[in-house]
Tab-separated table of C-alpha atoms in Angstrom:
chain	number	residue	atom	x	y	z
K	1	UNK	CA	0.000	0.000	0.000
K	2	UNK	CA	3.068	2.234	-0.043
K	3	UNK	CA	2.155	3.756	-3.429
K	4	UNK	CA	-1.464	4.410	-2.534
K	5	UNK	CA	-2.633	7.971	-1.980
K	6	UNK	CA	-4.385	8.819	1.300
K	7	UNK	CA	-7.859	8.755	-0.232
K	8	UNK	CA	-7.114	5.366	-1.833
K	9	UNK	CA	-6.160	3.653	1.426
K	10	UNK	CA	-9.655	2.350	2.266
K	11	UNK	CA	-9.650	0.607	-1.132
K	12	UNK	CA	-6.181	-0.851	-0.545
K	13	UNK	CA	-7.124	-2.022	2.962
K	14	UNK	CA	-10.251	-3.767	1.683
K	15	UNK	CA	-8.227	-5.459	-1.090
K	16	UNK	CA	-5.740	-6.658	1.542
K	17	UNK	CA	-8.587	-7.989	3.688
K	18	UNK	CA	-10.000	-9.946	0.734
K	19	UNK	CA	-6.575	-11.396	-0.086
K	20	UNK	CA	-6.072	-12.369	3.552
K	21	UNK	CA	-9.466	-14.084	3.693
K	22	UNK	CA	-8.791	-16.030	0.487
K	23	UNK	CA	-5.434	-17.149	1.853
K	24	UNK	CA	-7.094	-18.258	5.115
K	25	UNK	CA	-9.691	-20.254	3.151
K	26	UNK	CA	-7.011	-22.018	1.137
K	27	UNK	CA	-4.824	-22.898	4.120
K	28	UNK	CA	-7.637	-24.132	6.324
K	29	UNK	CA	-9.870	-25.609	3.623
K	30	UNK	CA	-12.864	-23.615	4.884
K	31	UNK	CA	-15.543	-22.348	2.517
K	32	UNK	CA	-16.024	-18.630	3.129
K	33	UNK	CA	-16.810	-17.746	-0.482
K	34	UNK	CA	-20.051	-15.997	0.487
K	35	UNK	CA	-18.138	-13.596	2.716
K	36	UNK	CA	-15.540	-13.042	-0.026
K	37	UNK	CA	-18.278	-12.239	-2.541
K	38	UNK	CA	-19.786	-9.660	-0.170
K	39	UNK	CA	-16.407	-7.999	0.359
K	40	UNK	CA	-15.686	-7.955	-3.374
K	41	UNK	CA	-19.054	-6.302	-4.005
K	42	UNK	CA	-18.208	-3.722	-1.333
K	43	UNK	CA	-14.825	-3.194	-2.968
K	44	UNK	CA	-16.428	-2.573	-6.347
K	45	UNK	CA	-18.871	-0.040	-4.895
K	46	UNK	CA	-16.165	1.722	-2.873
K	47	UNK	CA	-13.815	1.937	-5.854
K	48	UNK	CA	-16.491	3.319	-8.169
K	49	UNK	CA	-17.675	5.814	-5.559
K	50	UNK	CA	-14.147	7.010	-4.765
K	51	UNK	CA	-13.059	7.675	-8.341
K	52	UNK	CA	-16.430	9.074	-9.422
K	53	UNK	CA	-16.235	11.808	-6.776
K	54	UNK	CA	-12.625	12.972	-6.943
K	55	UNK	CA	-11.796	16.493	-5.829
K	56	UNK	CA	-9.573	18.645	-8.087
K	57	UNK	CA	-6.673	18.121	-5.663
K	58	UNK	CA	-7.079	14.359	-5.759
K	59	UNK	CA	-6.905	14.529	-9.565
K	60	UNK	CA	-3.681	16.535	-9.274
K	61	UNK	CA	-2.290	13.816	-7.008
K	62	UNK	CA	-3.245	11.067	-9.463
K	63	UNK	CA	-1.657	12.997	-12.347
K	64	UNK	CA	1.640	12.938	-10.449
K	65	UNK	CA	1.656	9.202	-9.736
K	66	UNK	CA	4.796	7.329	-10.719
K	67	UNK	CA	3.825	4.521	-13.045
K	68	UNK	CA	1.761	6.582	-15.456
K	69	UNK	CA	2.977	6.086	-19.049
K	70	UNK	CA	5.671	8.544	-20.099
K	71	UNK	CA	6.208	10.118	-23.518
K	72	UNK	CA	8.641	7.360	-24.507
K	73	UNK	CA	6.093	4.722	-23.446
K	74	UNK	CA	3.525	6.304	-25.749
K	75	UNK	CA	6.032	6.644	-28.587
K	76	UNK	CA	7.043	2.970	-28.417
K	77	UNK	CA	3.447	1.822	-28.841
K	78	UNK	CA	2.218	4.702	-30.989
K	79	UNK	CA	4.884	4.549	-33.683
K	80	UNK	CA	5.545	1.570	-35.922
K	81	UNK	CA	9.029	3.031	-36.430
K	82	UNK	CA	10.757	5.857	-34.533
K	83	UNK	CA	14.142	7.607	-34.677
K	84	UNK	CA	14.936	9.891	-31.746
K	85	UNK	CA	16.739	13.149	-32.568
K	86	UNK	CA	18.926	15.052	-30.136
K	87	UNK	CA	20.247	18.503	-29.339
K	88	UNK	CA	19.262	22.118	-29.967
K	89	UNK	CA	22.355	22.964	-32.092
K	90	UNK	CA	23.118	25.818	-29.687
K	91	UNK	CA	24.010	24.509	-26.235
K	92	UNK	CA	23.113	20.920	-25.285
K	93	UNK	CA	20.711	18.009	-25.505
K	94	UNK	CA	18.065	18.416	-22.794
K	95	UNK	CA	16.911	14.932	-21.781
K	96	UNK	CA	13.681	16.371	-20.363
K	97	UNK	CA	12.359	16.928	-23.893
K	98	UNK	CA	12.410	13.921	-26.206
K	99	UNK	CA	11.462	13.943	-29.854
K	100	UNK	CA	12.040	12.498	-33.254
K	101	UNK	CA	10.526	11.145	-36.454
K	102	UNK	CA	8.169	8.198	-36.626
K	103	UNK	CA	5.471	6.370	-38.556
K	104	UNK	CA	1.919	6.057	-37.216
K	105	UNK	CA	-0.348	3.830	-39.320
K	106	UNK	CA	1.872	4.595	-42.312
K	107	UNK	CA	1.798	8.372	-41.744
K	108	UNK	CA	5.178	10.098	-41.180
K	109	UNK	CA	5.005	12.289	-38.065
K	110	UNK	CA	7.195	14.214	-35.664
K	111	UNK	CA	6.593	13.435	-31.995
K	112	UNK	CA	7.822	15.689	-29.172
K	113	UNK	CA	7.147	15.509	-25.430
K	114	UNK	CA	8.234	15.991	-21.843
K	115	UNK	CA	9.914	12.954	-20.318
K	116	UNK	CA	9.798	12.179	-16.590
K	117	UNK	CA	11.653	9.392	-14.820
K	118	UNK	CA	10.499	6.131	-13.249
K	119	UNK	CA	12.649	6.461	-10.133
K	120	UNK	CA	14.763	9.049	-8.305
K	121	UNK	CA	17.884	8.394	-10.387
K	122	UNK	CA	16.070	8.773	-13.697
K	123	UNK	CA	14.053	11.748	-12.456
K	124	UNK	CA	17.295	13.553	-11.619
K	125	UNK	CA	18.582	12.715	-15.105
K	126	UNK	CA	15.332	14.009	-16.634
K	127	UNK	CA	15.194	16.983	-14.234
K	128	UNK	CA	11.795	15.813	-12.926
K	129	UNK	CA	10.141	16.774	-16.201
K	130	UNK	CA	11.190	20.445	-16.004
K	131	UNK	CA	12.782	21.470	-19.290
K	132	UNK	CA	15.634	23.912	-19.795
K	133	UNK	CA	15.784	26.411	-22.697
K	134	UNK	CA	17.770	23.947	-24.800
K	135	UNK	CA	14.849	21.519	-24.505
K	136	UNK	CA	12.412	24.030	-25.953
K	137	UNK	CA	14.916	24.972	-28.648
K	138	UNK	CA	15.297	21.300	-29.539
K	139	UNK	CA	11.506	21.104	-29.812
K	140	UNK	CA	11.494	24.193	-32.056
K	141	UNK	CA	14.162	22.676	-34.296
K	142	UNK	CA	12.073	19.528	-34.708
K	143	UNK	CA	8.924	21.561	-35.396
K	144	UNK	CA	10.662	23.507	-38.165
K	145	UNK	CA	12.037	20.284	-39.612
K	146	UNK	CA	8.527	18.798	-39.577
K	147	UNK	CA	7.179	21.870	-41.367
K	148	UNK	CA	9.887	21.623	-44.022
K	149	UNK	CA	8.982	18.015	-44.809
K	150	UNK	CA	5.223	18.341	-44.305
K	151	UNK	CA	4.957	16.053	-41.264
K	152	UNK	CA	2.164	16.509	-38.650
K	153	UNK	CA	3.463	17.137	-35.132
K	154	UNK	CA	2.184	15.353	-32.018
K	155	UNK	CA	3.062	16.721	-28.578
K	156	UNK	CA	2.890	14.941	-25.215
K	157	UNK	CA	2.689	17.307	-22.248
K	158	UNK	CA	3.617	16.194	-18.733
K	159	UNK	CA	5.518	18.766	-16.703
K	160	UNK	CA	5.128	20.590	-13.382
K	161	UNK	CA	6.578	23.612	-15.213
K	162	UNK	CA	9.666	24.835	-17.013
K	163	UNK	CA	12.867	24.747	-14.968
K	164	UNK	CA	13.088	28.028	-13.026
K	165	UNK	CA	16.743	27.903	-11.953
K	166	UNK	CA	19.183	30.752	-12.505
K	167	UNK	CA	21.070	28.825	-15.207
K	168	UNK	CA	17.869	28.422	-17.244
K	169	UNK	CA	17.081	32.123	-16.957
K	170	UNK	CA	20.620	33.019	-17.986
K	171	UNK	CA	20.213	30.932	-21.147
K	172	UNK	CA	16.917	32.590	-22.067
K	173	UNK	CA	14.139	30.370	-20.730
K	174	UNK	CA	11.332	32.869	-21.314
K	175	UNK	CA	12.539	33.691	-24.826
K	176	UNK	CA	12.795	30.008	-25.745
K	177	UNK	CA	9.196	29.375	-24.660
K	178	UNK	CA	7.946	32.547	-26.350
K	179	UNK	CA	9.629	31.570	-29.619
K	180	UNK	CA	7.876	28.194	-29.458
K	181	UNK	CA	4.490	29.837	-28.929
K	182	UNK	CA	5.044	32.081	-31.933
K	183	UNK	CA	6.244	29.218	-34.134
K	184	UNK	CA	3.416	26.873	-33.184
K	185	UNK	CA	0.786	29.531	-33.896
K	186	UNK	CA	1.868	29.614	-37.544
K	187	UNK	CA	3.257	26.129	-38.146
K	188	UNK	CA	2.052	25.019	-41.583
K	189	UNK	CA	1.371	21.400	-40.635
K	190	UNK	CA	-1.373	19.801	-38.519
K	191	UNK	CA	-0.593	19.780	-34.800
K	192	UNK	CA	-2.082	17.847	-31.885
K	193	UNK	CA	-1.177	17.886	-28.192
K	194	UNK	CA	-2.126	15.555	-25.345
K	195	UNK	CA	-1.799	16.474	-21.661
K	196	UNK	CA	-0.996	13.078	-20.159
K	197	UNK	CA	-0.303	14.107	-16.563
K	198	UNK	CA	0.741	17.529	-15.333
K	199	UNK	CA	0.255	20.594	-17.532
K	200	UNK	CA	2.090	23.222	-15.528
K	201	UNK	CA	2.460	26.843	-16.566
K	202	UNK	CA	4.586	28.070	-19.499
K	203	UNK	CA	6.478	24.796	-19.412
K	204	UNK	CA	3.348	23.092	-20.728
K	205	UNK	CA	2.337	25.917	-23.061
K	206	UNK	CA	5.743	25.671	-24.720
K	207	UNK	CA	4.448	22.483	-26.401
K	208	UNK	CA	0.738	23.284	-26.310
K	209	UNK	CA	-0.363	25.730	-29.019
K	210	UNK	CA	-1.914	23.192	-31.372
K	211	UNK	CA	-4.931	22.569	-33.590
K	212	UNK	CA	-6.314	20.015	-31.140
K	213	UNK	CA	-5.695	19.722	-27.409
K	214	UNK	CA	-6.670	16.504	-25.656
K	215	UNK	CA	-6.365	15.647	-21.961
K	216	UNK	CA	-6.357	12.403	-20.060
K	217	UNK	CA	-9.238	12.310	-17.597
K	218	UNK	CA	-7.115	12.678	-14.441
K	219	UNK	CA	-4.616	15.166	-15.897
K	220	UNK	CA	-4.467	18.863	-14.957
K	221	UNK	CA	-3.537	21.936	-17.021
K	222	UNK	CA	-3.123	25.443	-15.613
K	223	UNK	CA	-0.974	28.575	-15.561
K	224	UNK	CA	0.500	27.589	-12.203
K	225	UNK	CA	0.667	24.595	-9.871
K	226	UNK	CA	-1.838	24.684	-6.975
K	227	UNK	CA	0.899	24.823	-4.318
K	228	UNK	CA	2.583	27.758	-6.064
K	229	UNK	CA	-0.722	29.593	-6.384
K	230	UNK	CA	-1.390	29.034	-2.678
K	231	UNK	CA	2.089	30.292	-1.772
K	232	UNK	CA	1.426	33.516	-3.694
K	233	UNK	CA	-2.181	34.090	-2.605
K	234	UNK	CA	-2.074	32.888	0.996
K	235	UNK	CA	1.668	32.622	1.716
K	236	UNK	CA	1.299	28.898	2.427
K	237	UNK	CA	2.003	26.164	-0.146
K	238	UNK	CA	0.204	23.653	2.095
K	239	UNK	CA	-3.062	25.263	0.980
K	240	UNK	CA	-2.592	23.768	-2.492
K	241	UNK	CA	-5.768	21.666	-2.123
K	242	UNK	CA	-7.768	24.840	-1.458
K	243	UNK	CA	-6.245	26.543	-4.495
K	244	UNK	CA	-7.000	23.550	-6.710
K	245	UNK	CA	-10.705	23.869	-5.849
K	246	UNK	CA	-10.945	27.330	-7.461
K	247	UNK	CA	-8.408	27.117	-10.309
K	248	UNK	CA	-10.561	25.093	-12.747
K	249	UNK	CA	-7.628	22.946	-13.805
K	250	UNK	CA	-9.314	19.579	-14.390
K	251	UNK	CA	-10.063	18.093	-17.795
K	252	UNK	CA	-13.817	18.589	-17.345
K	253	UNK	CA	-13.356	22.235	-16.333
K	254	UNK	CA	-11.169	22.942	-19.358
K	255	UNK	CA	-13.523	21.188	-21.752
K	256	UNK	CA	-16.391	23.311	-20.385
K	257	UNK	CA	-14.260	26.443	-20.838
K	258	UNK	CA	-13.406	25.516	-24.422
K	259	UNK	CA	-9.673	25.291	-23.744
K	260	UNK	CA	-9.385	21.618	-24.716
K	261	UNK	CA	-11.179	19.640	-27.401
K	262	UNK	CA	-11.520	16.165	-25.906
K	263	UNK	CA	-11.130	14.149	-22.713
K	264	UNK	CA	-9.477	10.752	-23.099
K	265	UNK	CA	-10.863	8.136	-20.727
K	266	UNK	CA	-8.453	6.543	-18.244
K	267	UNK	CA	-8.697	3.190	-16.457
K	268	UNK	CA	-10.480	3.558	-13.123
K	269	UNK	CA	-7.903	4.913	-10.698
K	270	UNK	CA	-5.618	6.326	-13.359
K	271	UNK	CA	-3.372	5.403	-16.271
K	272	UNK	CA	-0.858	3.823	-13.878
K	273	UNK	CA	-3.388	1.081	-13.073
K	274	UNK	CA	-3.263	-0.255	-16.654
K	275	UNK	CA	-0.535	1.460	-18.722
K	276	UNK	CA	-0.907	-0.914	-21.681
K	277	UNK	CA	-4.610	-0.149	-22.015
K	278	UNK	CA	-3.914	3.576	-21.702
K	279	UNK	CA	-1.294	3.589	-24.439
K	280	UNK	CA	-3.582	1.668	-26.808
K	281	UNK	CA	-6.418	4.102	-26.112
K	282	UNK	CA	-4.209	7.115	-26.827
K	283	UNK	CA	-3.056	5.523	-30.081
K	284	UNK	CA	-6.666	5.136	-31.212
K	285	UNK	CA	-7.433	8.765	-30.407
K	286	UNK	CA	-4.263	10.066	-32.086
K	287	UNK	CA	-4.898	8.107	-35.288
K	288	UNK	CA	-8.456	9.427	-35.366
K	289	UNK	CA	-7.305	13.004	-34.702
K	290	UNK	CA	-4.617	12.872	-37.375
K	291	UNK	CA	-7.094	11.547	-39.924
K	292	UNK	CA	-9.413	14.460	-39.197
K	293	UNK	CA	-6.706	17.147	-39.315
K	294	UNK	CA	-5.070	15.817	-42.480
K	295	UNK	CA	-8.402	16.101	-44.301
K	296	UNK	CA	-8.462	19.898	-43.795
K	297	UNK	CA	-6.526	22.197	-46.197
K	298	UNK	CA	-3.635	23.826	-44.355
K	299	UNK	CA	-4.841	27.408	-44.893
K	300	UNK	CA	-8.204	26.517	-43.355
K	301	UNK	CA	-6.431	24.792	-40.488
K	302	UNK	CA	-4.326	27.901	-39.782
K	303	UNK	CA	-7.409	30.117	-39.877
K	304	UNK	CA	-9.207	27.809	-37.440
K	305	UNK	CA	-6.126	27.710	-35.192
K	306	UNK	CA	-6.016	31.503	-35.080
K	307	UNK	CA	-9.675	31.797	-34.096
K	308	UNK	CA	-9.382	28.950	-31.575
K	309	UNK	CA	-6.910	30.917	-29.477
K	310	UNK	CA	-8.410	34.359	-30.099
K	311	UNK	CA	-11.671	33.124	-28.613
K	312	UNK	CA	-10.124	31.781	-25.415
K	313	UNK	CA	-10.552	33.933	-22.358
K	314	UNK	CA	-13.743	35.681	-23.465
K	315	UNK	CA	-16.059	36.454	-20.589
K	316	UNK	CA	-19.416	37.990	-19.779
K	317	UNK	CA	-19.706	40.731	-17.171
K	318	UNK	CA	-22.428	40.148	-14.612
K	319	UNK	CA	-24.146	42.877	-12.609
């Protein structure tokens, strides 16, 4: 139960109780199947009730769970062939951003995304999913290459935010992200992004100005992480759960606001519960999305992209 979140512990405890009872039955050759059936029915009801009534903060917690598929996991199953490309041709190869050229159902594509680690060692190597300027410049290089050869671009977003250290600022973090936003707004190929976990701040936006934006059901996407918002508003990062309640950062909120175009269903409890199923589901959605976008003339696609983002943030004043 070490990997279970606090709100998942009653589920884990009931599972452990069922396993213990089954083991007792087997060892002592006693028929307690009726009791097991009752507990399993309770488990089903508890699980469905828990995940059907998640708070925004609980969704943030699930989005951060180790074990969720990473960008490279999606690429391996999404692409029939894939060649990873490295470096920004200016400073270094940022391992937090991965990308390259692949084939999806016979269609050449460029795939770019944030890459987190599976354990502490790999997370340090991947900088916990927080990209440096050279990562965004690598992404820009691959976008321009895709445009030159007419390849659609698919982005996977999963980052708590861009790296905010002094070294990143010295190398032009804000400029690197801004240049990506400008390039993506006018990129003359179809583009599609999927928020698979965390969609934090400009670090997420740096890969997120696309024709279609999809989100996994338990993912979050916002201008700032809840803890950071709480630290600014109330001088206490521990009030992150309170901030999450008012930030409208869940997939359903963003679909209602018109920020995203589709919610991708996850296995009950999150993508980490069944990564193989999740990757297959994302592949289906990506293939469908690509088919739709490729059927639209590029000038019409650019016009629609322009209006998509111009219309975001409109509001109605109330008396």
